[in-house]
PDB file of C-alpha atoms in Angstrom:
ATOM      1  CA  MET A   1     110.527 141.329 125.786  1.00  0.00           C
ATOM      2  CA  ALA A   2     107.125 139.315 126.081  1.00  0.00           C
ATOM      3  CA  TYR A   3     105.813 137.411 123.160  1.00  0.00           C
ATOM      4  CA  GLU A   4     101.959 136.205 122.710  1.00  0.00           C
ATOM      5  CA  TRP A   5     101.493 132.828 121.806  1.00  0.00           C
ATOM      6  CA  TYR A   6      98.255 131.992 119.728  1.00  0.00           C
ATOM      7  CA  ALA A   7      97.521 128.164 119.821  1.00  0.00           C
ATOM      8  CA  ASP A   8      95.022 128.156 116.986  1.00  0.00           C
ATOM      9  CA  ILE A   9      97.853 129.739 114.551  1.00  0.00           C
ATOM     10  CA  PHE A  10     100.232 127.661 115.788  1.00  0.00           C
ATOM     11  CA  CYS A  11      98.224 124.542 115.266  1.00  0.00           C
ATOM     12  CA  LEU A  12      96.891 125.625 111.827  1.00  0.00           C
ATOM     13  CA  THR A  13     100.938 126.925 110.868  1.00  0.00           C
ATOM     14  CA  SER A  14     102.323 123.814 111.859  1.00  0.00           C
ATOM     15  CA  LEU A  15      99.597 121.512 110.289  1.00  0.00           C
ATOM     16  CA  LEU A  16      99.701 123.193 106.799  1.00  0.00           C
ATOM     17  CA  MET A  17     103.952 122.986 107.154  1.00  0.00           C
ATOM     18  CA  ASP A  18     103.826 119.384 108.038  1.00  0.00           C
ATOM     19  CA  PHE A  19     101.304 118.283 105.225  1.00  0.00           C
ATOM     20  CA  CYS A  20     102.930 120.662 102.606  1.00  0.00           C
ATOM     21  CA  ALA A  21     106.305 118.758 103.575  1.00  0.00           C
ATOM     22  CA  VAL A  22     105.135 115.196 103.805  1.00  0.00           C
ATOM     23  CA  TYR A  23     102.873 115.421 100.460  1.00  0.00           C
ATOM     24  CA  THR A  24     105.601 117.079  98.715  1.00  0.00           C
ATOM     25  CA  ALA A  25     108.264 114.594  99.543  1.00  0.00           C
ATOM     26  CA  GLY A  26     105.568 111.720  98.520  1.00  0.00           C
ATOM     27  CA  ILE A  27     105.702 113.618  95.014  1.00  0.00           C
ATOM     28  CA  ILE A  28     108.990 114.021  95.165  1.00  0.00           C
ATOM     29  CA  LEU A  29     109.625 110.434  95.703  1.00  0.00           C
ATOM     30  CA  ASN A  30     107.169 109.521  93.413  1.00  0.00           C
ATOM     31  CA  ARG A  31     105.448 107.333  96.359  1.00  0.00           C
ATOM     32  CA  ALA A  32     101.743 106.645  96.090  1.00  0.00           C
ATOM     33  CA  VAL A  33     100.467 108.415  99.349  1.00  0.00           C
ATOM     34  CA  SER A  34      97.104 109.342  99.955  1.00  0.00           C
ATOM     35  CA  TRP A  35      96.373 112.894 101.239  1.00  0.00           C
ATOM     36  CA  LYS A  36      94.051 111.627 103.689  1.00  0.00           C
ATOM     37  CA  ARG A  37      97.068 109.584 105.259  1.00  0.00           C
ATOM     38  CA  CYS A  38      98.819 112.636 105.353  1.00  0.00           C
ATOM     39  CA  MET A  39      96.369 114.711 106.859  1.00  0.00           C
ATOM     40  CA  ILE A  40      95.867 112.159 109.948  1.00  0.00           C
ATOM     41  CA  ALA A  41      99.477 111.804 110.058  1.00  0.00           C
ATOM     42  CA  CYS A  42      99.930 115.674 110.353  1.00  0.00           C
ATOM     43  CA  VAL A  43      96.888 116.157 112.765  1.00  0.00           C
ATOM     44  CA  PHE A  44      98.412 113.447 115.474  1.00  0.00           C
ATOM     45  CA  GLY A  45     102.192 115.206 114.833  1.00  0.00           C
ATOM     46  CA  VAL A  46     100.654 118.745 115.716  1.00  0.00           C
ATOM     47  CA  GLY A  47      98.772 117.189 118.574  1.00  0.00           C
ATOM     48  CA  VAL A  48     101.682 115.391 120.279  1.00  0.00           C
ATOM     49  CA  SER A  49     103.889 118.790 119.526  1.00  0.00           C
ATOM     50  CA  VAL A  50     101.523 121.171 121.361  1.00  0.00           C
ATOM     51  CA  SER A  51     101.073 118.385 124.276  1.00  0.00           C
ATOM     52  CA  LEU A  52     104.971 118.443 124.523  1.00  0.00           C
ATOM     53  CA  LEU A  53     105.041 122.482 124.315  1.00  0.00           C
ATOM     54  CA  PHE A  54     102.695 122.371 127.503  1.00  0.00           C
ATOM     55  CA  MET A  55     104.727 119.535 129.220  1.00  0.00           C
ATOM     56  CA  ILE A  56     108.313 120.768 128.529  1.00  0.00           C
ATOM     57  CA  PRO A  57     109.330 124.140 129.640  1.00  0.00           C
ATOM     58  CA  ARG A  58     112.814 123.852 127.890  1.00  0.00           C
ATOM     59  CA  TYR A  59     112.541 124.670 124.259  1.00  0.00           C
ATOM     60  CA  ALA A  60     115.963 122.978 123.495  1.00  0.00           C
ATOM     61  CA  ILE A  61     114.639 119.739 124.832  1.00  0.00           C
ATOM     62  CA  TYR A  62     111.142 120.226 122.902  1.00  0.00           C
ATOM     63  CA  SER A  63     112.599 120.748 119.699  1.00  0.00           C
ATOM     64  CA  LEU A  64     114.825 117.525 120.097  1.00  0.00           C
ATOM     65  CA  LEU A  65     111.473 115.576 120.760  1.00  0.00           C
ATOM     66  CA  VAL A  66     109.851 116.937 117.953  1.00  0.00           C
ATOM     67  CA  HIS A  67     112.708 116.324 115.204  1.00  0.00           C
ATOM     68  CA  GLY A  68     113.601 113.097 116.806  1.00  0.00           C
ATOM     69  CA  MET A  69     110.318 111.435 117.675  1.00  0.00           C
ATOM     70  CA  VAL A  70     107.429 113.451 116.124  1.00  0.00           C
ATOM     71  CA  HIS A  71     108.921 113.965 112.496  1.00  0.00           C
ATOM     72  CA  PRO A  72     110.024 110.208 112.330  1.00  0.00           C
ATOM     73  CA  LEU A  73     106.487 108.758 113.282  1.00  0.00           C
ATOM     74  CA  MET A  74     104.834 110.929 110.734  1.00  0.00           C
ATOM     75  CA  THR A  75     106.776 109.841 108.148  1.00  0.00           C
ATOM     76  CA  LEU A  76     106.389 106.136 109.403  1.00  0.00           C
ATOM     77  CA  MET A  77     102.358 106.591 109.115  1.00  0.00           C
ATOM     78  CA  VAL A  78     102.450 107.850 105.840  1.00  0.00           C
ATOM     79  CA  PHE A  79     105.369 105.992 104.392  1.00  0.00           C
ATOM     80  CA  GLY A  80     105.672 102.932 105.976  1.00  0.00           C
ATOM     81  CA  GLY A  81     108.921 101.242 107.577  1.00  0.00           C
ATOM     82  CA  ARG A  82     109.214  97.844 105.981  1.00  0.00           C
ATOM     83  CA  ASP A  83     111.775  99.235 103.456  1.00  0.00           C
ATOM     84  CA  ARG A  84     114.441 100.954 105.880  1.00  0.00           C
ATOM     85  CA  ALA A  85     116.290 102.555 103.166  1.00  0.00           C
ATOM     86  CA  GLY A  86     113.271 104.065 101.582  1.00  0.00           C
ATOM     87  CA  TYR A  87     111.857 105.209 105.098  1.00  0.00           C
ATOM     88  CA  LEU A  88     115.172 107.100 105.675  1.00  0.00           C
ATOM     89  CA  ARG A  89     115.031 108.759 101.954  1.00  0.00           C
ATOM     90  CA  ALA A  90     111.565 109.532 102.850  1.00  0.00           C
ATOM     91  CA  LEU A  91     112.648 111.105 106.363  1.00  0.00           C
ATOM     92  CA  LEU A  92     115.558 113.111 104.945  1.00  0.00           C
ATOM     93  CA  THR A  93     113.513 114.251 102.010  1.00  0.00           C
ATOM     94  CA  VAL A  94     110.542 115.589 104.635  1.00  0.00           C
ATOM     95  CA  TYR A  95     113.534 117.456 106.531  1.00  0.00           C
ATOM     96  CA  ILE A  96     114.949 118.998 103.311  1.00  0.00           C
ATOM     97  CA  VAL A  97     111.653 120.449 101.827  1.00  0.00           C
ATOM     98  CA  LEU A  98     111.074 121.876 105.830  1.00  0.00           C
ATOM     99  CA  PHE A  99     114.391 123.535 105.460  1.00  0.00           C
ATOM    100  CA  VAL A 100     113.892 124.969 101.860  1.00  0.00           C
ATOM    101  CA  MET A 101     110.152 126.393 102.896  1.00  0.00           C
ATOM    102  CA  GLY A 102     111.288 127.607 106.186  1.00  0.00           C
ATOM    103  CA  GLY A 103     114.605 129.363 104.550  1.00  0.00           C
ATOM    104  CA  VAL A 104     112.383 130.859 101.776  1.00  0.00           C
ATOM    105  CA  GLN A 105     109.810 131.962 104.158  1.00  0.00           C
ATOM    106  CA  ASN A 106     112.388 133.744 106.205  1.00  0.00           C
ATOM    107  CA  TRP A 107     113.719 135.418 103.266  1.00  0.00           C
ATOM    108  CA  LEU A 108     110.638 136.942 102.221  1.00  0.00           C
ATOM    109  CA  THR A 109     109.759 137.774 105.637  1.00  0.00           C
ATOM    110  CA  VAL A 110     112.741 140.122 105.584  1.00  0.00           C
ATOM    111  CA  LEU A 111     111.825 141.597 102.265  1.00  0.00           C
ATOM    112  CA  ASN A 112     108.065 141.883 102.711  1.00  0.00           C
ATOM    113  CA  GLY A 113     106.990 141.400 106.207  1.00  0.00           C
ATOM    114  CA  ARG A 114     106.034 138.124 108.203  1.00  0.00           C
ATOM    115  CA  LYS A 115     102.052 137.870 106.696  1.00  0.00           C
ATOM    116  CA  THR A 116     103.480 138.496 103.058  1.00  0.00           C
ATOM    117  CA  GLY A 117     106.327 136.091 103.101  1.00  0.00           C
ATOM    118  CA  GLN A 118     103.840 133.337 104.707  1.00  0.00           C
ATOM    119  CA  ILE A 119     101.290 134.041 101.817  1.00  0.00           C
ATOM    120  CA  ILE A 120     103.895 134.043  99.361  1.00  0.00           C
ATOM    121  CA  VAL A 121     105.452 130.708 100.248  1.00  0.00           C
ATOM    122  CA  TYR A 122     102.024 128.762 101.134  1.00  0.00           C
ATOM    123  CA  GLY A 123     100.589 129.955  97.549  1.00  0.00           C
ATOM    124  CA  PHE A 124     103.756 128.580  95.832  1.00  0.00           C
ATOM    125  CA  VAL A 125     103.716 125.203  97.995  1.00  0.00           C
ATOM    126  CA  ALA A 126      99.829 124.882  96.831  1.00  0.00           C
ATOM    127  CA  ALA A 127     100.401 125.488  93.266  1.00  0.00           C
ATOM    128  CA  LEU A 128     103.327 122.915  93.374  1.00  0.00           C
ATOM    129  CA  LEU A 129     101.295 120.492  95.164  1.00  0.00           C
ATOM    130  CA  PHE A 130      98.531 120.753  92.694  1.00  0.00           C
ATOM    131  CA  THR A 131     100.393 120.353  89.820  1.00  0.00           C
ATOM    132  CA  GLY A 132     102.069 117.300  91.208  1.00  0.00           C
ATOM    133  CA  TYR A 133      98.649 116.018  92.283  1.00  0.00           C
ATOM    134  CA  GLN A 134      97.764 116.402  88.393  1.00  0.00           C
ATOM    135  CA  VAL A 135     100.804 114.780  87.018  1.00  0.00           C
ATOM    136  CA  ARG A 136      99.778 111.953  89.007  1.00  0.00           C
ATOM    137  CA  ARG A 137      96.404 111.720  88.467  1.00  0.00           C
ATOM    138  CA  ARG A 138      96.921 111.601  84.697  1.00  0.00           C
ATOM    139  CA  VAL A 139      99.535 108.761  85.275  1.00  0.00           C
ATOM    140  CA  MET A 140      97.263 106.679  87.226  1.00  0.00           C
ATOM    141  CA  LYS A 141      94.343 107.111  84.827  1.00  0.00           C
ATOM    142  CA  ASN A 142      96.258 104.818  82.817  1.00  0.00           C
ATOM    143  CA  VAL A 143      97.012 102.417  85.268  1.00  0.00           C
ATOM    144  CA  CYS A 144      94.862  98.896  85.581  1.00  0.00           C
ATOM    145  CA  ARG A 145      94.468  95.627  87.445  1.00  0.00           C
ATOM    146  CA  VAL A 146      96.274  92.572  85.558  1.00  0.00           C
ATOM    147  CA  GLU A 147      95.985  89.151  86.642  1.00  0.00           C
ATOM    148  CA  VAL A 148      98.364  86.928  85.409  1.00  0.00           C
ATOM    149  CA  TRP A 149      98.075  82.674  84.770  1.00  0.00           C
ATOM    150  CA  LEU A 150     100.855  80.019  84.905  1.00  0.00           C
ATOM    151  CA  SER A 151     100.462  76.375  85.668  1.00  0.00           C
ATOM    152  CA  GLY A 152      96.904  76.971  87.309  1.00  0.00           C
ATOM    153  CA  LYS A 153      98.407  79.815  89.853  1.00  0.00           C
ATOM    154  CA  SER A 154      97.867  83.506  89.421  1.00  0.00           C
ATOM    155  CA  ARG A 155      99.064  86.884  90.653  1.00  0.00           C
ATOM    156  CA  ILE A 156      97.320  90.249  90.563  1.00  0.00           C
ATOM    157  CA  LEU A 157      99.350  93.399  89.980  1.00  0.00           C
ATOM    158  CA  TRP A 158      99.046  96.959  88.664  1.00  0.00           C
ATOM    159  CA  ALA A 159      99.999  97.626  84.982  1.00  0.00           C
ATOM    160  CA  TYR A 160     100.715 100.787  83.018  1.00  0.00           C
ATOM    161  CA  CYS A 161      98.975 100.912  79.737  1.00  0.00           C
ATOM    162  CA  ASP A 162     101.966 102.319  77.740  1.00  0.00           C
ATOM    163  CA  SER A 163     101.249 103.735  74.361  1.00  0.00           C
ATOM    164  CA  GLY A 164     104.515 103.797  73.461  1.00  0.00           C
ATOM    165  CA  ASN A 165     105.126 100.023  73.993  1.00  0.00           C
ATOM    166  CA  LEU A 166     105.381  98.716  70.403  1.00  0.00           C
ATOM    167  CA  LEU A 167     107.850  95.826  71.142  1.00  0.00           C
ATOM    168  CA  ARG A 168     106.764  92.516  69.300  1.00  0.00           C
ATOM    169  CA  ASP A 169     108.396  89.118  68.934  1.00  0.00           C
ATOM    170  CA  PRO A 170     110.425  89.299  65.682  1.00  0.00           C
ATOM    171  CA  ASP A 171     109.456  85.664  64.863  1.00  0.00           C
ATOM    172  CA  SER A 172     105.873  85.533  65.771  1.00  0.00           C
ATOM    173  CA  GLY A 173     104.818  88.820  65.434  1.00  0.00           C
ATOM    174  CA  ALA A 174     103.044  88.880  69.059  1.00  0.00           C
ATOM    175  CA  PRO A 175     102.880  92.142  71.145  1.00  0.00           C
ATOM    176  CA  VAL A 176     105.331  91.645  74.299  1.00  0.00           C
ATOM    177  CA  SER A 177     104.418  93.227  77.479  1.00  0.00           C
ATOM    178  CA  VAL A 178     106.964  93.830  80.085  1.00  0.00           C
ATOM    179  CA  LEU A 179     106.860  92.540  83.641  1.00  0.00           C
ATOM    180  CA  GLU A 180     109.298  92.806  86.605  1.00  0.00           C
ATOM    181  CA  GLN A 181     111.094  89.755  86.816  1.00  0.00           C
ATOM    182  CA  GLU A 182     111.291  89.625  90.450  1.00  0.00           C
ATOM    183  CA  LEU A 183     107.481  89.239  90.286  1.00  0.00           C
ATOM    184  CA  PHE A 184     107.583  86.655  87.640  1.00  0.00           C
ATOM    185  CA  GLU A 185     109.810  84.459  89.927  1.00  0.00           C
ATOM    186  CA  GLN A 186     106.949  84.141  92.257  1.00  0.00           C
ATOM    187  CA  LEU A 187     105.155  81.937  89.554  1.00  0.00           C
ATOM    188  CA  PRO A 188     105.742  78.355  88.870  1.00  0.00           C
ATOM    189  CA  GLN A 189     108.797  78.020  86.788  1.00  0.00           C
ATOM    190  CA  ASP A 190     108.667  74.240  85.652  1.00  0.00           C
ATOM    191  CA  THR A 191     106.582  74.520  82.635  1.00  0.00           C
ATOM    192  CA  VAL A 192     107.201  77.815  81.717  1.00  0.00           C
ATOM    193  CA  ARG A 193     108.545  78.218  77.800  1.00  0.00           C
ATOM    194  CA  LYS A 194     111.338  80.792  77.495  1.00  0.00           C
ATOM    195  CA  LYS A 195     112.977  82.500  74.543  1.00  0.00           C
ATOM    196  CA  GLU A 196     115.179  85.548  73.958  1.00  0.00           C
ATOM    197  CA  ILE A 197     114.561  88.403  71.466  1.00  0.00           C
ATOM    198  CA  SER A 198     116.270  91.465  70.257  1.00  0.00           C
ATOM    199  CA  TYR A 199     114.834  94.961  70.731  1.00  0.00           C
ATOM    200  CA  ARG A 200     115.948  98.223  69.848  1.00  0.00           C
ATOM    201  CA  THR A 201     114.552 101.876  71.086  1.00  0.00           C
ATOM    202  CA  ILE A 202     115.930 104.937  70.412  1.00  0.00           C
ATOM    203  CA  ARG A 203     118.559 105.019  73.250  1.00  0.00           C
ATOM    204  CA  GLN A 204     119.307 101.683  73.426  1.00  0.00           C
ATOM    205  CA  GLU A 205     119.205  98.005  71.729  1.00  0.00           C
ATOM    206  CA  GLY A 206     119.967  94.595  73.142  1.00  0.00           C
ATOM    207  CA  SER A 207     118.202  91.595  73.876  1.00  0.00           C
ATOM    208  CA  MET A 208     115.337  90.284  76.348  1.00  0.00           C
ATOM    209  CA  MET A 209     114.076  86.934  77.895  1.00  0.00           C
ATOM    210  CA  VAL A 210     110.578  86.646  77.177  1.00  0.00           C
ATOM    211  CA  VAL A 211     108.329  83.975  78.302  1.00  0.00           C
ATOM    212  CA  LEU A 212     104.924  82.690  77.422  1.00  0.00           C
ATOM    213  CA  LEU A 213     102.096  82.596  79.969  1.00  0.00           C
ATOM    214  CA  ASP A 214      98.743  80.764  80.050  1.00  0.00           C
ATOM    215  CA  ARG A 215      96.672  83.754  80.147  1.00  0.00           C
ATOM    216  CA  MET A 216      96.437  87.327  81.218  1.00  0.00           C
ATOM    217  CA  ASP A 217      93.203  89.222  82.451  1.00  0.00           C
ATOM    218  CA  ILE A 218      93.049  92.981  82.399  1.00  0.00           C
ATOM    219  CA  TRP A 219      90.589  95.023  84.109  1.00  0.00           C
ATOM    220  CA  GLN A 220      90.029  98.642  82.403  1.00  0.00           C
ATOM    221  CA  LYS A 221      87.357 100.895  82.762  1.00  0.00           C
ATOM    222  CA  GLY A 222      84.690  98.513  84.013  1.00  0.00           C
ATOM    223  CA  THR A 223      85.569  95.848  81.223  1.00  0.00           C
ATOM    224  CA  LYS A 224      87.747  92.492  81.490  1.00  0.00           C
ATOM    225  CA  LYS A 225      89.873  91.621  78.671  1.00  0.00           C
ATOM    226  CA  GLN A 226      91.486  88.054  78.497  1.00  0.00           C
ATOM    227  CA  ILE A 227      94.495  87.427  76.579  1.00  0.00           C
ATOM    228  CA  PHE A 228      95.248  83.722  75.890  1.00  0.00           C
ATOM    229  CA  LYS A 229      98.975  82.829  75.676  1.00  0.00           C
ATOM    230  CA  PRO A 230     100.508  86.339  76.154  1.00  0.00           C
ATOM    231  CA  GLU A 231     104.291  87.006  75.551  1.00  0.00           C
ATOM    232  CA  ILE A 232     106.013  88.772  78.443  1.00  0.00           C
ATOM    233  CA  GLY A 233     109.336  90.309  78.452  1.00  0.00           C
ATOM    234  CA  LEU A 234     111.275  90.176  81.793  1.00  0.00           C
ATOM    235  CA  GLN A 235     113.109  93.118  83.156  1.00  0.00           C
ATOM    236  CA  LYS A 236     115.353  93.184  85.969  1.00  0.00           C
ATOM    237  CA  GLY A 237     114.303  96.163  88.300  1.00  0.00           C
ATOM    238  CA  PRO A 238     111.241  98.274  88.393  1.00  0.00           C
ATOM    239  CA  VAL A 239     109.774  99.004  85.113  1.00  0.00           C
ATOM    240  CA  MET A 240     108.340 102.496  85.937  1.00  0.00           C
ATOM    241  CA  GLN A 241     109.280 105.140  88.766  1.00  0.00           C
ATOM    242  CA  HIS A 242     106.028 104.839  89.863  1.00  0.00           C
ATOM    243  CA  PRO A 243     106.091 102.205  92.895  1.00  0.00           C
ATOM    244  CA  ARG A 244     102.609 100.694  92.411  1.00  0.00           C
ATOM    245  CA  VAL A 245     103.291  99.554  88.859  1.00  0.00           C
ATOM    246  CA  GLN A 246     104.870  96.191  87.826  1.00  0.00           C
ATOM    247  CA  MET A 247     104.166  95.715  84.479  1.00  0.00           C
ATOM    248  CA  LEU A 248     104.121  97.882  81.112  1.00  0.00           C
ATOM    249  CA  LEU A 249     101.027  96.457  78.968  1.00  0.00           C
ATOM    250  CA  HIS A 250     101.977  96.480  74.836  1.00  0.00           C
ATOM    251  CA  ALA A 251      99.783  99.438  73.045  1.00  0.00           C
ATOM    252  CA  SER A 252      97.731  96.942  71.074  1.00  0.00           C
ATOM    253  CA  TYR A 253      95.727  95.747  74.247  1.00  0.00           C
ATOM    254  CA  PHE A 254      93.857  98.899  74.618  1.00  0.00           C
ATOM    255  CA  ALA A 255      94.174 100.581  71.291  1.00  0.00           C
TER     256      ALA A 255
END
């Protein structure tokens, strides 16, 4: 049986599948990936895949090279490779998404024919990506740039304007924002003032170490707000699932 191969259809289909897989993996992992970087990586991957298809006659070797070299390089271009565990999670997620998309497409192809199955799968993936994009867009609208100062040294980071953060110092009544402890440890520790306060939420209660900084500058919607002597609570580990956010601002700062 002879098969006809259409290069344009192959390239467009591969590009769409790879882009959907990589971008969906970014949404699942809650990673701040750019759709432009995803597209560049996928164009690179499709270009290399087509070149290998012409150069290597044996399909088994071609498949091994695509899955062992092309897709890992695409994932590296999008997610980076500094964190090896994070890179491996991203690569595994990309393959899981590709596996699920391929399985659903084959199932729908058997039921409704090839063209109908592809249209349904791509429509579903497009709706999923659009929903994830809208959710991320709403979250990033509440993210602002913050510069914290201590003993003449500063650190610039990204903070989330958390309307649910109503934590206050029970002694002074001052609002308390929450910062990743690992980030605070990069600032000078000689003259910092520390104390422990208690807190209570719906799910848990306990104590938190609070430090007093010299100043905090908040940039939001083109304006700059300076907070002198802000109280900052320290939390071990990430303060939010989004990797870009390193601090939760108190609700009173943007009310």
